[in-house]
XYZ file of C-alpha atoms in Angstrom:
65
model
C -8.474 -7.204 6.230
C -10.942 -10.062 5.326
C -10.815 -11.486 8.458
C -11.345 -8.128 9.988
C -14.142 -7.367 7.435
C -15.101 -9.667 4.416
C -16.236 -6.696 2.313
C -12.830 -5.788 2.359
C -11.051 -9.035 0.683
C -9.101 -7.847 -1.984
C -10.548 -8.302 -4.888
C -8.679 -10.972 -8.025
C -7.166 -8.431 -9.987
C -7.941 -5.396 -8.206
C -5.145 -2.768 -8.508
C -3.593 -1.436 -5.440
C -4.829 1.660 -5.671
C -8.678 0.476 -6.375
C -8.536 -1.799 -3.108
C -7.151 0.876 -0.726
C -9.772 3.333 -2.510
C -12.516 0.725 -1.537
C -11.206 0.513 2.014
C -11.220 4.093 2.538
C -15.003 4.089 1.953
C -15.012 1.941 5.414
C -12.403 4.076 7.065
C -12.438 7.844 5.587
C -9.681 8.317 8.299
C -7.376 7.161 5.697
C -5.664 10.328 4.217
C -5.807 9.903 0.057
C -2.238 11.502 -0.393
C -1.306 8.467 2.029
C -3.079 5.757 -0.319
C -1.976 7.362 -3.658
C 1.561 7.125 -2.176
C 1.386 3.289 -0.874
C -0.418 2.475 -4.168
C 3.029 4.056 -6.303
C 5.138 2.214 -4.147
C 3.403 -0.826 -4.546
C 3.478 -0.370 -8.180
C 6.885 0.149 -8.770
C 8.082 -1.922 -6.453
C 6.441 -4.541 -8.171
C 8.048 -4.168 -11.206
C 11.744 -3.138 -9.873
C 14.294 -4.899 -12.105
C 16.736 -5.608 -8.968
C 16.167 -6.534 -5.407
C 15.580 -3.271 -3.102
C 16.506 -4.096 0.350
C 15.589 -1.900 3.473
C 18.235 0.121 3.423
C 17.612 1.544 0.548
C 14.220 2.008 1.266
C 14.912 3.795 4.978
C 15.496 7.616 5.495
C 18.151 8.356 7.265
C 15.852 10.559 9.716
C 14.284 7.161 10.608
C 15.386 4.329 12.739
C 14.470 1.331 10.615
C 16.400 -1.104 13.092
């Protein structure tokens, strides 16, 4: 995103869900259900005790090949 637009570094320290909040004022397009979700995910994936792989992570509706 900085190299698209510098306004939109992320920011030392900046949680997840402040940054995407911040780029949604330059692209209101962006859906806030969508950001809260991608911010929770972020969150706990951060802090997962044991490695998640993409498996886990796919539905089975979706091809994640």
């Amino acid at each position: 995103m900085a190299r698209i637009n510098p306004e939109l570094a992320r920011q030392a320290g900046e949680s997840t869900l402040a940054y995407l909040t911040r780029v949604r004022t330059k692209m209101p397009s962006l859906p806030i259900p969508l950001i809260q979700k991608i911010a929770y995910m972020h969150e706990a994936a951060r802090f997962r005790p044991q490695v998640c792989s993409t498996a886990i992570l796919c539905l089975s509706s979706v091809n994640c090949g």
